[in-house]
Amino acid sequence: MLQKLTITLAALAALILVWNLHTILLVLPDEINQGAAFRIIYFHVAAVFTSFCGFFLAMGLAIAYLVKKNLQYDAMSAAVTEVSAVFATVTLITGMFWGRIIWGIWWAWDPRMISYVVCLLFCWGYLMLRKAVDDPTQRARLSAVLLIFTTLDIVIVWKSIEWWRTQHPGPVLSIRNGGGMAPGMEAPIYWNVLALILLATSMALVRMRQESMQREIDAVRRYAHAM
Amino acid sequence: MDARNFQFMFYGFSVAWSIIALYVITIAAREGRLRKELDRVKRMVEQGEKELRK
């Protein structure tokens, strides 16, 4: 059942992505100032939305673990965080390529970018912490707390373009009252958001299954040692 | 300028999809490793139980 759902979500994501790629590459005109490179934004913004949704979901699951002490929530939270970290990396690197051609620099030490790197470092720290701690309950508790701090940083990332003057562009999308894009050019961003969220969900489902397999292996090993 | 813009768009797309593809390959490899490990530990337990019965 879970496998069927995973495949269905991935196939749906692939369909939307193919259709949307056609729109982005062949239907939409070049942006007047940025030329063809503005199309990177369709994946940059979609990846950032996907990672944000993932981090908030993971934080919810981490809080659920802290309240209910059920390791299932911890495993789900770890799976979602790992997938979100991948999309956060995609965001950062696609942003660097866009910045290189539009700003002429790969990197700017501005609040939006620094806070996002901090978030990514927290994330990789979280994944390393999970490998370093052997005791499942201690690992779950420590990683849940670290994940809550990681997600609080997301709020700073989100609001940074309003709180400070940044090299990073201010709000562009109409959902943030940006109004910097024509409606026809904005819609493919939301389709990409949907496609990447579906893709991320299917990846997270696979990772959740792997986490439960790992727990089963640990349980069988403990039983073997007790024999 | 236009050709360079197109070049960077291509790089951006390539990097984005390469990262996702690499991750998918990683989780597929992990799946195989976990299945093998699960089979191994289960066999180990079965063998241990047989020896205990003897």
mmCIF file of C-alpha atoms in Angstrom:
data_model
loop_
_atom_site.group_PDB
_atom_site.id
_atom_site.type_symbol
_atom_site.label_atom_id
_atom_site.label_comp_id
_atom_site.label_asym_id
_atom_site.label_seq_id
_atom_site.Cartn_x
_atom_site.Cartn_y
_atom_site.Cartn_z
ATOM 1 C CA MET A 1 0.000 0.000 0.000
ATOM 2 C CA LEU A 2 2.745 2.419 1.065
ATOM 3 C CA GLN A 3 4.870 1.362 -1.904
ATOM 4 C CA LYS A 4 1.963 2.007 -4.297
ATOM 5 C CA LEU A 5 1.459 5.453 -2.761
ATOM 6 C CA THR A 6 5.190 6.216 -3.115
ATOM 7 C CA ILE A 7 5.200 5.230 -6.800
ATOM 8 C CA THR A 8 1.964 7.138 -7.508
ATOM 9 C CA LEU A 9 3.298 10.322 -5.905
ATOM 10 C CA ALA A 10 6.607 10.068 -7.771
ATOM 11 C CA ALA A 11 4.833 9.432 -11.098
ATOM 12 C CA LEU A 12 2.490 12.380 -10.513
ATOM 13 C CA ALA A 13 5.474 14.592 -9.675
ATOM 14 C CA ALA A 14 7.265 13.466 -12.853
ATOM 15 C CA LEU A 15 4.191 14.229 -14.982
ATOM 16 C CA ILE A 16 3.786 17.729 -13.553
ATOM 17 C CA LEU A 17 7.532 18.403 -13.882
ATOM 18 C CA VAL A 18 7.651 17.332 -17.542
ATOM 19 C CA TRP A 19 4.605 19.454 -18.401
ATOM 20 C CA ASN A 20 5.936 22.386 -16.376
ATOM 21 C CA LEU A 21 9.443 22.130 -17.853
ATOM 22 C CA HIS A 22 7.846 22.408 -21.283
ATOM 23 C CA THR A 23 6.085 25.614 -20.154
ATOM 24 C CA ILE A 24 9.197 27.058 -18.488
ATOM 25 C CA LEU A 25 11.625 26.308 -21.326
ATOM 26 C CA LEU A 26 9.471 26.588 -24.438
ATOM 27 C CA VAL A 27 6.389 28.685 -23.691
ATOM 28 C CA LEU A 28 7.569 31.460 -21.350
ATOM 29 C CA PRO A 29 9.571 34.316 -22.863
ATOM 30 C CA ASP A 30 12.938 35.420 -21.444
ATOM 31 C CA GLU A 31 12.742 37.932 -18.611
ATOM 32 C CA ILE A 32 13.516 41.402 -19.962
ATOM 33 C CA ASN A 33 16.495 42.146 -17.670
ATOM 34 C CA GLN A 34 17.717 38.682 -16.685
ATOM 35 C CA GLY A 35 17.365 36.785 -19.957
ATOM 36 C CA ALA A 36 17.163 32.988 -19.839
ATOM 37 C CA ALA A 37 18.834 32.643 -16.419
ATOM 38 C CA PHE A 38 15.688 33.828 -14.583
ATOM 39 C CA ARG A 39 14.269 30.323 -15.196
ATOM 40 C CA ILE A 40 16.557 29.026 -12.417
ATOM 41 C CA ILE A 41 14.141 30.782 -10.043
ATOM 42 C CA TYR A 42 11.413 28.244 -10.911
ATOM 43 C CA PHE A 43 13.454 25.543 -9.199
ATOM 44 C CA HIS A 44 15.149 27.757 -6.613
ATOM 45 C CA VAL A 45 11.839 29.037 -5.191
ATOM 46 C CA ALA A 46 10.073 25.665 -5.510
ATOM 47 C CA ALA A 47 12.951 23.934 -3.679
ATOM 48 C CA VAL A 48 12.921 26.515 -0.882
ATOM 49 C CA PHE A 49 9.150 26.119 -0.370
ATOM 50 C CA THR A 50 9.558 22.331 -0.330
ATOM 51 C CA SER A 51 12.345 22.490 2.243
ATOM 52 C CA PHE A 52 10.387 24.958 4.431
ATOM 53 C CA CYS A 53 7.284 22.722 4.388
ATOM 54 C CA GLY A 54 9.496 19.751 5.219
ATOM 55 C CA PHE A 55 11.231 21.477 8.129
ATOM 56 C CA PHE A 56 7.931 22.585 9.665
ATOM 57 C CA LEU A 57 6.472 19.087 9.280
ATOM 58 C CA ALA A 58 9.649 17.604 10.797
ATOM 59 C CA MET A 59 9.427 20.053 13.709
ATOM 60 C CA GLY A 60 5.788 19.026 14.294
ATOM 61 C CA LEU A 61 6.865 15.376 14.361
ATOM 62 C CA ALA A 62 9.786 16.190 16.696
ATOM 63 C CA ILE A 63 7.385 17.939 19.102
ATOM 64 C CA ALA A 64 5.029 14.940 18.814
ATOM 65 C CA TYR A 65 7.959 12.713 19.843
ATOM 66 C CA LEU A 66 8.820 14.929 22.835
ATOM 67 C CA VAL A 67 5.185 14.828 23.984
ATOM 68 C CA LYS A 68 4.312 11.173 23.292
ATOM 69 C CA LYS A 69 7.791 9.545 23.479
ATOM 70 C CA ASN A 70 6.930 7.345 20.505
ATOM 71 C CA LEU A 71 10.054 6.535 18.432
ATOM 72 C CA GLN A 72 7.904 6.271 15.305
ATOM 73 C CA TYR A 73 7.591 10.077 15.305
ATOM 74 C CA ASP A 74 11.354 10.414 15.655
ATOM 75 C CA ALA A 75 11.932 8.153 12.640
ATOM 76 C CA MET A 76 9.413 10.107 10.559
ATOM 77 C CA SER A 77 10.958 13.388 11.633
ATOM 78 C CA ALA A 78 14.463 12.193 10.672
ATOM 79 C CA ALA A 79 13.252 11.007 7.259
ATOM 80 C CA VAL A 80 11.520 14.316 6.487
ATOM 81 C CA THR A 81 14.516 16.365 7.701
ATOM 82 C CA GLU A 82 16.956 14.455 5.507
ATOM 83 C CA VAL A 83 14.812 15.018 2.401
ATOM 84 C CA SER A 84 14.331 18.701 3.328
ATOM 85 C CA ALA A 85 18.109 19.092 3.676
ATOM 86 C CA VAL A 86 18.513 17.856 0.090
ATOM 87 C CA PHE A 87 16.039 20.463 -1.180
ATOM 88 C CA ALA A 88 17.703 23.148 0.955
ATOM 89 C CA THR A 89 21.021 22.281 -0.729
ATOM 90 C CA VAL A 90 19.344 22.540 -4.145
ATOM 91 C CA THR A 91 18.006 25.978 -3.151
ATOM 92 C CA LEU A 92 21.399 27.258 -2.083
ATOM 93 C CA ILE A 93 23.303 25.995 -5.115
ATOM 94 C CA THR A 94 20.736 27.092 -7.720
ATOM 95 C CA GLY A 95 20.696 30.500 -5.999
ATOM 96 C CA MET A 96 24.480 30.707 -6.357
ATOM 97 C CA PHE A 97 24.268 30.052 -10.110
ATOM 98 C CA TRP A 98 21.571 32.695 -10.461
ATOM 99 C CA GLY A 99 23.621 35.164 -8.384
ATOM 100 C CA ARG A 100 26.755 34.542 -10.438
ATOM 101 C CA ILE A 101 25.083 35.638 -13.662
ATOM 102 C CA ILE A 102 22.749 38.347 -12.314
ATOM 103 C CA TRP A 103 24.904 39.906 -9.548
ATOM 104 C CA GLY A 104 28.269 38.864 -10.958
ATOM 105 C CA ILE A 105 29.179 37.086 -7.697
ATOM 106 C CA TRP A 106 28.685 33.564 -6.405
ATOM 107 C CA TRP A 107 27.971 34.577 -2.840
ATOM 108 C CA ALA A 108 26.964 37.629 -0.784
ATOM 109 C CA TRP A 109 27.181 37.742 2.995
ATOM 110 C CA ASP A 110 23.632 39.009 3.428
ATOM 111 C CA PRO A 111 21.167 38.022 6.183
ATOM 112 C CA ARG A 112 18.954 35.856 3.968
ATOM 113 C CA MET A 113 21.822 33.772 2.686
ATOM 114 C CA ILE A 114 23.690 33.547 5.983
ATOM 115 C CA SER A 115 20.562 32.494 7.894
ATOM 116 C CA TYR A 116 19.871 29.844 5.254
ATOM 117 C CA VAL A 117 23.420 28.489 5.463
ATOM 118 C CA VAL A 118 23.053 28.383 9.260
ATOM 119 C CA CYS A 119 19.856 26.372 8.778
ATOM 120 C CA LEU A 120 21.644 23.974 6.428
ATOM 121 C CA LEU A 121 24.554 23.587 8.869
ATOM 122 C CA PHE A 122 22.073 22.825 11.665
ATOM 123 C CA CYS A 123 20.545 20.248 9.363
ATOM 124 C CA TRP A 124 23.786 18.470 8.543
ATOM 125 C CA GLY A 125 24.659 18.686 12.246
ATOM 126 C CA TYR A 126 21.325 17.021 13.015
ATOM 127 C CA LEU A 127 22.077 14.158 10.605
ATOM 128 C CA MET A 128 25.586 13.723 12.055
ATOM 129 C CA LEU A 129 24.206 13.778 15.604
ATOM 130 C CA ARG A 130 21.848 10.936 14.716
ATOM 131 C CA LYS A 131 24.790 8.841 13.565
ATOM 132 C CA ALA A 132 26.882 9.706 16.633
ATOM 133 C CA VAL A 133 24.388 8.781 19.400
ATOM 134 C CA ASP A 134 23.642 5.059 19.815
ATOM 135 C CA ASP A 135 20.917 5.125 22.462
ATOM 136 C CA PRO A 136 17.601 5.532 20.526
ATOM 137 C CA THR A 137 15.759 7.580 23.172
ATOM 138 C CA GLN A 138 18.684 9.919 23.819
ATOM 139 C CA ARG A 139 19.218 10.301 20.073
ATOM 140 C CA ALA A 140 15.531 11.086 19.532
ATOM 141 C CA ARG A 141 15.413 13.656 22.354
ATOM 142 C CA LEU A 142 18.601 15.493 21.326
ATOM 143 C CA SER A 143 17.728 15.544 17.648
ATOM 144 C CA ALA A 144 14.178 16.772 18.358
ATOM 145 C CA VAL A 145 15.563 19.750 20.310
ATOM 146 C CA LEU A 146 18.117 20.542 17.588
ATOM 147 C CA LEU A 147 15.409 20.326 14.944
ATOM 148 C CA ILE A 148 13.226 22.822 16.799
ATOM 149 C CA PHE A 149 16.138 25.339 16.733
ATOM 150 C CA THR A 150 16.684 24.601 13.025
ATOM 151 C CA THR A 151 13.070 25.352 12.224
ATOM 152 C CA LEU A 152 13.081 28.533 14.299
ATOM 153 C CA ASP A 153 15.920 29.695 12.031
ATOM 154 C CA ILE A 154 13.546 29.191 9.067
ATOM 155 C CA VAL A 155 11.404 32.029 10.453
ATOM 156 C CA ILE A 156 14.490 34.291 10.315
ATOM 157 C CA VAL A 157 15.214 33.122 6.747
ATOM 158 C CA TRP A 158 11.622 33.866 5.724
ATOM 159 C CA LYS A 159 11.417 37.310 7.350
ATOM 160 C CA SER A 160 15.026 38.420 6.670
ATOM 161 C CA ILE A 161 14.159 40.152 3.399
ATOM 162 C CA GLU A 162 11.610 42.282 5.285
ATOM 163 C CA TRP A 163 13.682 42.931 8.417
ATOM 164 C CA TRP A 164 16.959 43.925 6.715
ATOM 165 C CA ARG A 165 18.128 45.478 3.463
ATOM 166 C CA THR A 166 19.572 42.516 1.632
ATOM 167 C CA GLN A 167 21.419 41.752 -1.570
ATOM 168 C CA HIS A 168 18.837 38.998 -2.023
ATOM 169 C CA PRO A 169 15.722 40.303 -3.841
ATOM 170 C CA GLY A 170 12.757 41.354 -1.687
ATOM 171 C CA PRO A 171 9.337 39.659 -1.935
ATOM 172 C CA VAL A 172 8.491 38.964 -5.576
ATOM 173 C CA LEU A 173 5.578 36.513 -5.394
ATOM 174 C CA SER A 174 2.033 37.863 -5.124
ATOM 175 C CA ILE A 175 1.359 35.627 -2.068
ATOM 176 C CA ARG A 176 3.862 37.825 -0.206
ATOM 177 C CA ASN A 177 2.438 41.017 -1.758
ATOM 178 C CA GLY A 178 5.461 41.240 -4.013
ATOM 179 C CA GLY A 179 3.713 41.646 -7.344
ATOM 180 C CA GLY A 180 6.995 41.514 -9.229
ATOM 181 C CA MET A 181 5.963 38.860 -11.744
ATOM 182 C CA ALA A 182 3.294 38.658 -14.408
ATOM 183 C CA PRO A 183 0.576 36.113 -13.449
ATOM 184 C CA GLY A 184 1.437 33.868 -16.407
ATOM 185 C CA MET A 185 5.076 33.756 -15.296
ATOM 186 C CA GLU A 186 4.244 33.167 -11.641
ATOM 187 C CA ALA A 187 1.923 30.153 -12.057
ATOM 188 C CA PRO A 188 4.675 27.666 -13.101
ATOM 189 C CA ILE A 189 6.444 28.374 -9.788
ATOM 190 C CA TYR A 190 3.422 27.034 -7.883
ATOM 191 C CA TRP A 191 3.183 23.997 -10.179
ATOM 192 C CA ASN A 192 6.843 23.301 -9.501
ATOM 193 C CA VAL A 193 6.218 23.709 -5.753
ATOM 194 C CA LEU A 194 3.459 21.079 -6.008
ATOM 195 C CA ALA A 195 5.657 18.734 -8.075
ATOM 196 C CA LEU A 196 8.652 19.017 -5.752
ATOM 197 C CA ILE A 197 6.461 18.535 -2.657
ATOM 198 C CA LEU A 198 5.050 15.340 -4.218
ATOM 199 C CA LEU A 199 8.570 14.185 -5.082
ATOM 200 C CA ALA A 200 9.829 15.009 -1.586
ATOM 201 C CA THR A 201 6.867 13.151 -0.043
ATOM 202 C CA SER A 202 7.633 10.009 -2.044
ATOM 203 C CA MET A 203 11.317 10.239 -1.023
ATOM 204 C CA ALA A 204 10.342 10.756 2.626
ATOM 205 C CA LEU A 205 8.049 7.703 2.497
ATOM 206 C CA VAL A 206 10.952 5.569 1.243
ATOM 207 C CA ARG A 207 13.194 6.972 4.002
ATOM 208 C CA MET A 208 10.505 6.270 6.636
ATOM 209 C CA ARG A 209 10.334 2.643 5.502
ATOM 210 C CA GLN A 210 14.123 2.461 5.732
ATOM 211 C CA GLU A 211 14.055 3.929 9.246
ATOM 212 C CA SER A 212 11.583 1.242 10.342
ATOM 213 C CA MET A 213 13.781 -1.432 8.696
ATOM 214 C CA GLN A 214 16.750 -0.072 10.656
ATOM 215 C CA ARG A 215 14.722 -0.293 13.885
ATOM 216 C CA GLU A 216 13.803 -3.885 13.026
ATOM 217 C CA ILE A 217 17.495 -4.706 12.434
ATOM 218 C CA ASP A 218 18.419 -3.130 15.796
ATOM 219 C CA ALA A 219 15.661 -5.106 17.558
ATOM 220 C CA VAL A 220 16.759 -8.427 15.978
ATOM 221 C CA ARG A 221 20.384 -7.632 16.911
ATOM 222 C CA ARG A 222 19.412 -6.933 20.536
ATOM 223 C CA TYR A 223 17.470 -10.218 20.605
ATOM 224 C CA ALA A 224 20.494 -12.055 19.139
ATOM 225 C CA HIS A 225 22.775 -10.586 21.823
ATOM 226 C CA ALA A 226 20.303 -11.533 24.575
ATOM 227 C CA MET A 227 20.182 -15.167 23.384
ATOM 228 C CA MET B 1 25.320 37.954 -22.648
ATOM 229 C CA ASP B 2 22.304 35.903 -23.818
ATOM 230 C CA ALA B 3 24.376 32.799 -24.553
ATOM 231 C CA ARG B 4 26.065 33.145 -21.150
ATOM 232 C CA ASN B 5 22.666 33.515 -19.481
ATOM 233 C CA PHE B 6 21.482 30.354 -21.173
ATOM 234 C CA GLN B 7 24.667 28.578 -20.125
ATOM 235 C CA PHE B 8 24.106 29.458 -16.445
ATOM 236 C CA MET B 9 20.450 28.437 -16.663
ATOM 237 C CA PHE B 10 21.632 25.057 -17.955
ATOM 238 C CA TYR B 11 24.204 24.780 -15.149
ATOM 239 C CA GLY B 12 21.589 25.698 -12.538
ATOM 240 C CA PHE B 13 19.106 23.101 -13.803
ATOM 241 C CA SER B 14 21.821 20.458 -14.147
ATOM 242 C CA VAL B 15 23.095 20.966 -10.609
ATOM 243 C CA ALA B 16 19.559 20.915 -9.142
ATOM 244 C CA TRP B 17 18.677 17.634 -10.856
ATOM 245 C CA SER B 18 22.091 16.099 -10.232
ATOM 246 C CA ILE B 19 21.717 16.643 -6.466
ATOM 247 C CA ILE B 20 18.241 15.077 -6.479
ATOM 248 C CA ALA B 21 19.401 12.157 -8.684
ATOM 249 C CA LEU B 22 22.409 11.556 -6.433
ATOM 250 C CA TYR B 23 20.148 11.448 -3.387
ATOM 251 C CA VAL B 24 17.750 9.009 -5.081
ATOM 252 C CA ILE B 25 20.721 6.744 -5.944
ATOM 253 C CA THR B 26 21.918 7.010 -2.321
ATOM 254 C CA ILE B 27 18.557 5.978 -0.853
ATOM 255 C CA ALA B 28 18.217 3.147 -3.390
ATOM 256 C CA ALA B 29 21.671 1.839 -2.391
ATOM 257 C CA ARG B 30 20.758 2.191 1.297
ATOM 258 C CA GLU B 31 17.565 0.187 0.708
ATOM 259 C CA GLY B 32 19.580 -2.699 -0.756
ATOM 260 C CA ARG B 33 22.100 -2.576 2.081
ATOM 261 C CA LEU B 34 19.361 -2.591 4.746
ATOM 262 C CA ARG B 35 17.542 -5.527 3.150
ATOM 263 C CA LYS B 36 20.759 -7.561 3.058
ATOM 264 C CA GLU B 37 21.539 -6.647 6.673
ATOM 265 C CA LEU B 38 18.020 -7.569 7.818
ATOM 266 C CA ASP B 39 18.249 -10.950 6.074
ATOM 267 C CA ARG B 40 21.684 -11.547 7.609
ATOM 268 C CA VAL B 41 20.630 -10.790 11.200
ATOM 269 C CA LYS B 42 17.421 -12.845 10.815
ATOM 270 C CA ARG B 43 19.439 -15.827 9.559
ATOM 271 C CA MET B 44 21.854 -15.330 12.437
ATOM 272 C CA VAL B 45 18.988 -15.455 14.968
ATOM 273 C CA GLU B 46 17.417 -18.521 13.327
ATOM 274 C CA GLN B 47 20.768 -20.299 13.453
ATOM 275 C CA GLY B 48 21.216 -19.295 17.105
ATOM 276 C CA GLU B 49 17.734 -20.588 17.984
ATOM 277 C CA LYS B 50 18.440 -23.925 16.254
ATOM 278 C CA GLU B 51 21.683 -24.326 18.229
ATOM 279 C CA LEU B 52 19.870 -23.509 21.483
ATOM 280 C CA ARG B 53 17.246 -26.206 20.768
ATOM 281 C CA LYS B 54 20.024 -28.761 20.259
#
